[in-house]
Coordinates of C-alpha atoms in Angstrom, one line a residue:
X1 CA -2.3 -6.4 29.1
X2 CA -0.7 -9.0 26.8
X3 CA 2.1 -7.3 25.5
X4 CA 3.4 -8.1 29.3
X5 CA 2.1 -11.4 29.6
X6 CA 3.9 -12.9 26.3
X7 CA 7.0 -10.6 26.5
X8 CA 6.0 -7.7 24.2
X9 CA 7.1 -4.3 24.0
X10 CA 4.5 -3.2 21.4
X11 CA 1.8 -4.8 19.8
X12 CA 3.0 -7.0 16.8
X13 CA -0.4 -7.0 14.7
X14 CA -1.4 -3.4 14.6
X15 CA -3.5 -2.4 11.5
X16 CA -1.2 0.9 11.1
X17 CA 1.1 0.0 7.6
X18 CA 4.3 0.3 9.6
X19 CA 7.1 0.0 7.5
X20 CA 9.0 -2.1 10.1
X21 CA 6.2 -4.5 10.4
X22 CA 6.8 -5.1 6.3
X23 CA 7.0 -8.8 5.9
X24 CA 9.1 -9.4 2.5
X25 CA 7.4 -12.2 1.1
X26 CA 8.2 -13.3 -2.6
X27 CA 5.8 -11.2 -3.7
X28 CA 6.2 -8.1 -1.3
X29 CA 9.4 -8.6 -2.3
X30 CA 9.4 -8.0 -5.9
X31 CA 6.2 -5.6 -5.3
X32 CA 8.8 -3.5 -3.3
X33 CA 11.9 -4.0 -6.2
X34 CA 9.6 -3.3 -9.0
X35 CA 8.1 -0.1 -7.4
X36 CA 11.6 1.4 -7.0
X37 CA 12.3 0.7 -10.3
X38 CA 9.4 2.3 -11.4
X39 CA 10.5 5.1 -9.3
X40 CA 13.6 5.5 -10.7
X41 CA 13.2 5.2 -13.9
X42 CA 10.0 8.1 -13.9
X43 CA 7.7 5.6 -14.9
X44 CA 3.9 4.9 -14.1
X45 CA 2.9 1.8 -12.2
X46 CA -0.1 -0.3 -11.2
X47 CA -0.2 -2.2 -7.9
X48 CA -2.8 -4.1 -7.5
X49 CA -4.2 -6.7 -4.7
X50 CA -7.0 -7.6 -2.6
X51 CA -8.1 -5.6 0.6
X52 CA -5.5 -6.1 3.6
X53 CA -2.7 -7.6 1.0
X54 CA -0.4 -4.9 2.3
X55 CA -0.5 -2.4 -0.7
X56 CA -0.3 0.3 1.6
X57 CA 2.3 -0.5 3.5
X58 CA 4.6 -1.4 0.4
X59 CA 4.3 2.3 -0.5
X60 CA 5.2 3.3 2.6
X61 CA 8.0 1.1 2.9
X62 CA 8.8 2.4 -1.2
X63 CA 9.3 5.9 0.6
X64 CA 11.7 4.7 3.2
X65 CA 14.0 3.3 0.7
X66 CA 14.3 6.2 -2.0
X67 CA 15.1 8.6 1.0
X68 CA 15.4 12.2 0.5
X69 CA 15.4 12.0 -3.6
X70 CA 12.0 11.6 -4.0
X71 CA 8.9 13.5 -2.5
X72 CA 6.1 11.5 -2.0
X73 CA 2.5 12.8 -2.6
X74 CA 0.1 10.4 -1.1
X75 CA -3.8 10.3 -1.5
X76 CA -5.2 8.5 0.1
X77 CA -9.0 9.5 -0.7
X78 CA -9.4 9.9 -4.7
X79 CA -12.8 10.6 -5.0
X80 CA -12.1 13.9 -6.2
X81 CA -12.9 16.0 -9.4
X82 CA -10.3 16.8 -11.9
X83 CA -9.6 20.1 -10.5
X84 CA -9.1 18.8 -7.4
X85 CA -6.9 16.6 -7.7
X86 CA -4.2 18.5 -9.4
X87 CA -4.9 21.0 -6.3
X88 CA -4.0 18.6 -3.5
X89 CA -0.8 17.7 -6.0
X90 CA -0.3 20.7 -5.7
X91 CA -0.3 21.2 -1.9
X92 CA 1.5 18.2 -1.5
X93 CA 4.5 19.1 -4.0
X94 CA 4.8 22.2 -1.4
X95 CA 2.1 25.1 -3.1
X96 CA 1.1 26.9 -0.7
X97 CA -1.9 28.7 -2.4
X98 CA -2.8 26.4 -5.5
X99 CA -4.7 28.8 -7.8
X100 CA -8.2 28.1 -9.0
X101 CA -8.4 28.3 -12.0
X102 CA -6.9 25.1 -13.9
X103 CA -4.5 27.1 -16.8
X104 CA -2.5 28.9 -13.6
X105 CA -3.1 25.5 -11.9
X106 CA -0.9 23.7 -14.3
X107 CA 1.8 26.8 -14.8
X108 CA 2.9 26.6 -10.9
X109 CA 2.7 22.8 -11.2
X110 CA 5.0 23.6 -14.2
X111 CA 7.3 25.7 -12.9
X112 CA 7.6 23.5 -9.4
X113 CA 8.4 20.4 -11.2
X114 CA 10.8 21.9 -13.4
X115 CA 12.4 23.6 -10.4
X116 CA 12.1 20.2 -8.3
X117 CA 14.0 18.6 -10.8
X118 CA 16.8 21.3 -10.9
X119 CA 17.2 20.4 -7.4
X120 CA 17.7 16.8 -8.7
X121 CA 14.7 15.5 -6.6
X122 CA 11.5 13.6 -8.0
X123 CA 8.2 13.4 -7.5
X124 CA 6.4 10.7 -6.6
X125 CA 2.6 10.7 -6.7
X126 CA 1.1 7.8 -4.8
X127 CA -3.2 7.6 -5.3
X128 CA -4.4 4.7 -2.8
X129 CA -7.6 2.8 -3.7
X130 CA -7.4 3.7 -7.4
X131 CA -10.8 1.9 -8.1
X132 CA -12.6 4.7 -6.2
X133 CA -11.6 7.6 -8.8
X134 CA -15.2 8.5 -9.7
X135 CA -14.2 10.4 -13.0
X136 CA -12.9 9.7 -16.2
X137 CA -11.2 12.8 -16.7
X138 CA -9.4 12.1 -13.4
X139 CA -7.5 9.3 -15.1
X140 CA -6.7 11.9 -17.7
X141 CA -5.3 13.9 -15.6
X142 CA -3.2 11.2 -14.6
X143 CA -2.2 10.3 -18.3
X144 CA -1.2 13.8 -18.4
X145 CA 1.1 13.9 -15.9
X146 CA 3.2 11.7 -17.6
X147 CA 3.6 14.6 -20.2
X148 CA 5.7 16.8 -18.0
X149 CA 9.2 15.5 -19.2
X150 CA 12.5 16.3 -21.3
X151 CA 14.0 14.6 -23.5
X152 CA 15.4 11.9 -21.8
X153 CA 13.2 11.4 -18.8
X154 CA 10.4 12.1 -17.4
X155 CA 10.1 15.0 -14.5
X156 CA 8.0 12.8 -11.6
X157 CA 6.8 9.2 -11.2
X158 CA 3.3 7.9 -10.7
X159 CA 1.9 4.7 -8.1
X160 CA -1.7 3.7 -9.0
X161 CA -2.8 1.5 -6.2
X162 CA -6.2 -0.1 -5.7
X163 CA -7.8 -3.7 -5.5
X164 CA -8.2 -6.2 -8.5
X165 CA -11.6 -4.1 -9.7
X166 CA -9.0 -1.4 -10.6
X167 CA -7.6 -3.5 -13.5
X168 CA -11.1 -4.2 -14.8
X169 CA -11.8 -0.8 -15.0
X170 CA -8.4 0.3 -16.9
X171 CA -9.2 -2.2 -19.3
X172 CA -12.0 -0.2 -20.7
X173 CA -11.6 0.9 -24.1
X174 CA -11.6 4.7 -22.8
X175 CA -8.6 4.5 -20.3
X176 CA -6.4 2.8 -23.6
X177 CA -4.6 6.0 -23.3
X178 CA -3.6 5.7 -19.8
X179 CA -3.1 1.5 -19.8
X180 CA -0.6 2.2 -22.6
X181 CA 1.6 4.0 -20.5
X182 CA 1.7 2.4 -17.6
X183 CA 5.2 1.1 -17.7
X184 CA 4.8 -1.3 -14.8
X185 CA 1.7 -4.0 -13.9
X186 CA 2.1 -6.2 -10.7
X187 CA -0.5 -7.7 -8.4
X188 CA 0.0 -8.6 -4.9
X189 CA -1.0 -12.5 -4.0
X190 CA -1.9 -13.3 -0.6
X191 CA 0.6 -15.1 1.8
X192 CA 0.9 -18.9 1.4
X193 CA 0.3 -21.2 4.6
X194 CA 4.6 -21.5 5.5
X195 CA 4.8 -17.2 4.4
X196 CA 1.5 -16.6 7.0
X197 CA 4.3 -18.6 9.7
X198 CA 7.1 -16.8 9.2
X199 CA 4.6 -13.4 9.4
X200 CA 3.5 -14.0 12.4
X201 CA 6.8 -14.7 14.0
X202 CA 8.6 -11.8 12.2
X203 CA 6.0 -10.1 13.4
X204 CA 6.3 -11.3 17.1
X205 CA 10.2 -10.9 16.8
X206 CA 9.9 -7.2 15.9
X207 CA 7.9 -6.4 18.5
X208 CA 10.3 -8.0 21.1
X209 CA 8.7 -11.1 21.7
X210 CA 9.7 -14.9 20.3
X211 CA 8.8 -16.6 17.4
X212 CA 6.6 -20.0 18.2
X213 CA 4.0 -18.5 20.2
X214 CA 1.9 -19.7 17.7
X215 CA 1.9 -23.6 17.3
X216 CA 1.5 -24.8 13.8
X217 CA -1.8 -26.1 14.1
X218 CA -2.7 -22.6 15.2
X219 CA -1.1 -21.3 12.6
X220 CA -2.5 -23.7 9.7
X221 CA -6.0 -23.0 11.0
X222 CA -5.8 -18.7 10.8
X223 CA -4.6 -19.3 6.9
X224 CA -7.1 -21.1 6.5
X225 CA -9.2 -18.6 7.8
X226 CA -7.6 -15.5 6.8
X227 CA -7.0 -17.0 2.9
X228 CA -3.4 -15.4 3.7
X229 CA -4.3 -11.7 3.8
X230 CA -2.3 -10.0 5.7
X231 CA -4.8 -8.0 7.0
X232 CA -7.5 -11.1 8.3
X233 CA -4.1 -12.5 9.7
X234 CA -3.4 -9.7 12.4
X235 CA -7.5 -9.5 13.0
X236 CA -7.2 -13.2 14.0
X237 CA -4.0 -12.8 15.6
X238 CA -5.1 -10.4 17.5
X239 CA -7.7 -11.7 19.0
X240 CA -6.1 -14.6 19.6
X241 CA -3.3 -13.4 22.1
X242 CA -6.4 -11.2 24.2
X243 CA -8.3 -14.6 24.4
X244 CA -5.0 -15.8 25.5
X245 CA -3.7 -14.0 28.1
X246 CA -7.7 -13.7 29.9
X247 CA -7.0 -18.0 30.1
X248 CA -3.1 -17.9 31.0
X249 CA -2.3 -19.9 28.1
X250 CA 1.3 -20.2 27.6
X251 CA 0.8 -20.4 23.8
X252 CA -1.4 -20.2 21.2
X253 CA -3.3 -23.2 19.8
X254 CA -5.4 -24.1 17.0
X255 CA -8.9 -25.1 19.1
X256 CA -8.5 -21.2 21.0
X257 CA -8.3 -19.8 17.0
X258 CA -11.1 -21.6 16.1
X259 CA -13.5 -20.2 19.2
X260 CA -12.3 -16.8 17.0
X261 CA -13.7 -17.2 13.9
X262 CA -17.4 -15.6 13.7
X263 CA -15.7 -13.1 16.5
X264 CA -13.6 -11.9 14.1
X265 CA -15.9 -11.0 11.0
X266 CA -14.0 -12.6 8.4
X267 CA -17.2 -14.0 6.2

Protein backbone atom coordinates (compact mmCIF):
# COMPACT_ATOMS: atom_id res chain seq x y z
CA UNK A 1 0.00 0.00 0.00
CA UNK A 2 2.11 3.03 1.05
CA UNK A 3 5.24 1.72 1.88
CA UNK A 4 5.40 1.44 -2.21
CA UNK A 5 3.93 4.50 -3.00
CA UNK A 6 6.39 6.81 -0.81
CA UNK A 7 9.49 4.45 -1.22
CA UNK A 8 9.28 2.37 1.95
CA UNK A 9 10.54 -0.91 2.70
CA UNK A 10 8.81 -1.21 6.12
CA UNK A 11 6.55 0.85 7.89
CA UNK A 12 8.43 3.72 9.77
CA UNK A 13 5.78 4.33 12.71
CA UNK A 14 5.03 0.92 13.98
CA UNK A 15 3.87 0.83 17.66
CA UNK A 16 6.35 -2.22 18.31
CA UNK A 17 9.47 -0.48 20.62
CA UNK A 18 12.05 -1.46 18.02
CA UNK A 19 15.26 -0.66 19.18
CA UNK A 20 16.31 0.64 15.65
CA UNK A 21 13.34 2.91 15.48
CA UNK A 22 15.05 4.56 18.96
CA UNK A 23 15.17 8.30 18.25
CA UNK A 24 18.00 9.73 20.74
CA UNK A 25 16.60 12.81 21.72
CA UNK A 26 18.35 14.79 24.63
CA UNK A 27 16.41 13.20 26.91
CA UNK A 28 16.32 9.55 25.36
CA UNK A 29 19.63 10.22 25.29
CA UNK A 30 20.66 10.62 28.76
CA UNK A 31 17.57 8.25 29.76
CA UNK A 32 19.66 5.56 27.72
CA UNK A 33 23.31 6.76 29.41
CA UNK A 34 21.88 6.88 32.82
CA UNK A 35 20.20 3.44 32.63
CA UNK A 36 23.54 1.79 31.67
CA UNK A 37 25.12 3.30 34.35
CA UNK A 38 22.72 2.18 36.59
CA UNK A 39 23.28 -1.19 35.05
CA UNK A 40 26.65 -1.24 35.60
CA UNK A 41 27.13 -0.06 38.61
CA UNK A 42 24.24 -2.75 40.21
CA UNK A 43 22.17 -0.06 41.20
CA UNK A 44 18.21 0.49 41.33
CA UNK A 45 16.65 2.97 38.97
CA UNK A 46 13.33 4.86 38.33
CA UNK A 47 12.23 5.76 34.77
CA UNK A 48 9.55 7.59 34.59
CA UNK A 49 7.36 9.35 31.75
CA UNK A 50 4.01 9.74 30.36
CA UNK A 51 2.18 6.96 28.23
CA UNK A 52 3.92 6.63 24.58
CA UNK A 53 7.23 8.62 25.80
CA UNK A 54 9.23 5.69 24.69
CA UNK A 55 10.08 4.05 28.19
CA UNK A 56 9.75 0.81 26.67
CA UNK A 57 11.71 1.06 24.03
CA UNK A 58 14.72 2.71 25.98
CA UNK A 59 14.87 -0.61 27.90
CA UNK A 60 14.86 -2.47 25.05
CA UNK A 61 17.42 -0.54 23.40
CA UNK A 62 19.38 -0.67 27.34
CA UNK A 63 19.48 -4.54 26.47
CA UNK A 64 21.10 -4.08 23.08
CA UNK A 65 23.89 -2.12 24.40
CA UNK A 66 24.99 -4.25 27.57
CA UNK A 67 25.12 -7.37 25.27
CA UNK A 68 25.70 -10.77 26.52
CA UNK A 69 26.82 -9.45 30.30
CA UNK A 70 23.59 -8.88 31.46
CA UNK A 71 20.36 -10.97 31.45
CA UNK A 72 17.45 -9.14 31.19
CA UNK A 73 14.20 -10.11 33.08
CA UNK A 74 11.35 -8.12 31.77
CA UNK A 75 7.70 -7.89 33.11
CA UNK A 76 5.87 -6.52 31.57
CA UNK A 77 2.42 -7.17 33.60
CA UNK A 78 3.14 -6.54 37.51
CA UNK A 79 0.01 -6.98 38.92
CA UNK A 80 1.16 -9.84 40.73
CA UNK A 81 1.42 -11.06 44.45
CA UNK A 82 4.61 -11.18 46.20
CA UNK A 83 5.08 -14.82 45.61
CA UNK A 84 4.60 -14.36 42.33
CA UNK A 85 6.71 -12.21 41.44
CA UNK A 86 9.88 -13.61 42.73
CA UNK A 87 8.54 -16.91 40.69
CA UNK A 88 8.46 -15.37 37.20
CA UNK A 89 12.14 -13.90 38.42
CA UNK A 90 12.75 -16.87 38.79
CA UNK A 91 11.79 -18.36 35.44
CA UNK A 92 13.21 -15.59 33.72
CA UNK A 93 16.79 -15.91 35.57
CA UNK A 94 16.57 -19.60 33.87
CA UNK A 95 14.54 -21.88 36.96
CA UNK A 96 13.03 -24.18 35.41
CA UNK A 97 10.74 -25.43 38.31
CA UNK A 98 10.59 -22.35 40.84
CA UNK A 99 9.51 -23.99 44.06
CA UNK A 100 6.41 -22.89 46.02
CA UNK A 101 7.01 -22.28 48.83
CA UNK A 102 8.80 -18.76 49.39
CA UNK A 103 11.98 -19.94 51.87
CA UNK A 104 13.17 -22.63 48.85
CA UNK A 105 11.95 -19.78 46.62
CA UNK A 106 14.64 -17.47 47.69
CA UNK A 107 17.48 -20.35 48.29
CA UNK A 108 17.55 -21.23 44.35
CA UNK A 109 17.22 -17.52 43.69
CA UNK A 110 20.31 -17.52 45.94
CA UNK A 111 22.22 -19.90 44.70
CA UNK A 112 21.47 -18.72 40.82
CA UNK A 113 22.63 -15.31 41.45
CA UNK A 114 25.58 -16.21 43.17
CA UNK A 115 26.35 -18.69 40.51
CA UNK A 116 25.35 -16.00 37.72
CA UNK A 117 27.76 -13.81 39.11
CA UNK A 118 30.64 -16.43 39.10
CA UNK A 119 30.01 -16.51 35.56
CA UNK A 120 30.68 -12.69 35.65
CA UNK A 121 27.16 -12.02 34.21
CA UNK A 122 24.35 -9.69 35.83
CA UNK A 123 21.03 -9.54 36.24
CA UNK A 124 18.94 -7.14 35.22
CA UNK A 125 15.31 -6.99 36.34
CA UNK A 126 13.18 -4.72 34.17
CA UNK A 127 9.19 -4.25 35.75
CA UNK A 128 7.21 -2.10 33.02
CA UNK A 129 4.29 0.05 34.20
CA UNK A 130 5.47 0.11 37.84
CA UNK A 131 2.33 2.15 38.91
CA UNK A 132 0.24 -1.06 38.46
CA UNK A 133 2.10 -3.11 41.34
CA UNK A 134 -1.16 -3.68 43.36
CA UNK A 135 0.82 -4.63 46.65
CA UNK A 136 2.87 -3.19 49.09
CA UNK A 137 4.83 -6.07 49.85
CA UNK A 138 5.60 -6.34 46.21
CA UNK A 139 7.74 -3.20 46.49
CA UNK A 140 9.36 -5.03 49.38
CA UNK A 141 10.24 -7.52 47.55
CA UNK A 142 11.88 -5.25 45.36
CA UNK A 143 13.76 -3.44 48.23
CA UNK A 144 14.94 -6.78 48.95
CA UNK A 145 16.46 -7.57 46.11
CA UNK A 146 18.86 -5.11 46.46
CA UNK A 147 20.06 -7.24 49.54
CA UNK A 148 21.61 -9.92 47.53
CA UNK A 149 25.30 -8.48 47.33
CA UNK A 150 29.00 -8.78 48.56
CA UNK A 151 30.99 -6.57 49.75
CA UNK A 152 31.76 -4.47 47.06
CA UNK A 153 28.76 -4.71 44.77
CA UNK A 154 25.78 -5.68 44.44
CA UNK A 155 24.78 -9.26 42.61
CA UNK A 156 21.90 -7.89 39.93
CA UNK A 157 20.44 -4.44 38.97
CA UNK A 158 16.92 -3.24 39.12
CA UNK A 159 14.72 -0.85 36.20
CA UNK A 160 11.43 0.45 37.71
CA UNK A 161 9.51 1.80 34.94
CA UNK A 162 6.04 3.31 34.94
CA UNK A 163 4.22 6.75 34.29
CA UNK A 164 4.54 10.03 36.46
CA UNK A 165 1.65 8.40 39.06
CA UNK A 166 4.56 5.91 39.92
CA UNK A 167 6.61 8.70 41.64
CA UNK A 168 3.54 9.84 43.59
CA UNK A 169 3.05 6.63 44.87
CA UNK A 170 6.95 5.98 45.99
CA UNK A 171 6.74 9.05 47.80
CA UNK A 172 4.48 7.56 50.33
CA UNK A 173 5.83 7.43 53.74
CA UNK A 174 5.67 3.41 53.47
CA UNK A 175 7.91 2.88 50.32
CA UNK A 176 10.83 5.28 52.35
CA UNK A 177 12.64 2.13 52.41
CA UNK A 178 12.64 1.49 48.83
CA UNK A 179 12.85 5.47 47.62
CA UNK A 180 16.06 5.49 49.67
CA UNK A 181 17.70 3.10 47.55
CA UNK A 182 16.93 3.86 44.43
CA UNK A 183 20.27 5.11 43.22
CA UNK A 184 19.00 6.61 40.01
CA UNK A 185 15.67 9.09 39.35
CA UNK A 186 14.98 10.31 35.66
CA UNK A 187 11.81 11.18 33.89
CA UNK A 188 11.28 11.15 30.27
CA UNK A 189 9.94 14.65 28.64
CA UNK A 190 8.14 14.62 25.59
CA UNK A 191 9.77 15.58 22.20
CA UNK A 192 10.00 19.39 21.49
CA UNK A 193 8.46 20.74 18.06
CA UNK A 194 12.31 20.64 16.04
CA UNK A 195 12.95 16.86 18.07
CA UNK A 196 9.15 15.64 16.69
CA UNK A 197 10.96 16.75 12.93
CA UNK A 198 13.90 15.07 13.14
CA UNK A 199 11.68 11.84 14.48
CA UNK A 200 9.79 11.65 11.88
CA UNK A 201 12.43 11.83 9.27
CA UNK A 202 14.80 9.43 11.25
CA UNK A 203 12.08 7.52 11.30
CA UNK A 204 11.33 7.67 7.47
CA UNK A 205 15.13 7.31 6.76
CA UNK A 206 15.27 4.00 8.65
CA UNK A 207 12.70 2.56 7.10
CA UNK A 208 14.24 3.37 3.52
CA UNK A 209 12.34 6.18 2.61
CA UNK A 210 13.56 10.26 2.67
CA UNK A 211 13.36 12.68 5.10
CA UNK A 212 10.88 15.79 4.05
CA UNK A 213 7.88 13.90 3.39
CA UNK A 214 6.47 15.69 5.89
CA UNK A 215 6.37 19.57 5.30
CA UNK A 216 6.94 21.69 8.27
CA UNK A 217 3.56 22.94 8.54
CA UNK A 218 2.58 19.30 8.69
CA UNK A 219 4.87 18.67 11.05
CA UNK A 220 4.19 21.85 13.45
CA UNK A 221 0.57 20.88 13.38
CA UNK A 222 1.04 16.79 14.65
CA UNK A 223 3.21 18.43 17.78
CA UNK A 224 0.77 20.31 18.36
CA UNK A 225 -1.40 17.64 18.42
CA UNK A 226 0.47 14.82 19.70
CA UNK A 227 2.03 17.30 22.74
CA UNK A 228 5.38 15.48 21.47
CA UNK A 229 4.69 11.94 22.61
CA UNK A 230 6.22 9.72 20.69
CA UNK A 231 3.55 7.46 20.75
CA UNK A 232 0.43 10.17 19.45
CA UNK A 233 3.28 11.11 16.88
CA UNK A 234 3.31 7.66 14.93
CA UNK A 235 -0.75 7.39 15.55
CA UNK A 236 -0.93 10.66 13.50
CA UNK A 237 1.78 9.78 11.29
CA UNK A 238 0.31 7.02 10.45
CA UNK A 239 -2.68 7.89 9.44
CA UNK A 240 -1.50 10.55 7.65
CA UNK A 241 0.68 8.64 4.94
CA UNK A 242 -2.85 5.97 4.41
CA UNK A 243 -4.81 9.33 3.88
CA UNK A 244 -2.06 10.07 1.62
CA UNK A 245 -1.35 7.56 -0.66
CA UNK A 246 -5.69 6.97 -1.17
CA UNK A 247 -5.34 11.00 -2.71
CA UNK A 248 -1.82 10.53 -4.57
CA UNK A 249 -0.32 13.29 -2.61
CA UNK A 250 3.25 13.63 -3.22
CA UNK A 251 3.79 14.82 0.41
CA UNK A 252 2.31 15.34 3.46
CA UNK A 253 0.75 18.64 4.53
CA UNK A 254 -0.54 20.37 7.41
CA UNK A 255 -4.55 20.81 6.14
CA UNK A 256 -4.44 16.57 5.29
CA UNK A 257 -3.09 16.26 9.29
CA UNK A 258 -5.72 18.35 10.41
CA UNK A 259 -8.75 16.19 8.64
CA UNK A 260 -6.80 13.50 11.23
CA UNK A 261 -7.38 14.72 14.35
CA UNK A 262 -10.74 13.34 15.98
CA UNK A 263 -9.74 10.14 13.53
CA UNK A 264 -7.00 9.62 15.53
CA UNK A 265 -8.36 9.58 19.29
CA UNK A 266 -5.93 11.82 20.76
CA UNK A 267 -8.52 13.82 23.25
Amino acid sequence: MYREFYGLREKPFSKTPDPRYLFLSRGHREALARLQYAVEERELALLTGDIGCGKTTISRALMDAMGEACRFCFIFNPRLSPLEFLRVIARSLGIDNPAGAKDELLKQLTETLYLMHAEGRCPVIVVDEAQLIPDRDVFDEIRLLTNYQLDDQNLMSVVLMGQPELRQILADPVHEPLRQRIALHYHLQPLSLDETLEYIDFRLEVAGGTPGLFSPDAVQRIHELSGGVPRKINILATNALLVGYGRDAAWIDASLVEELRDEANLY
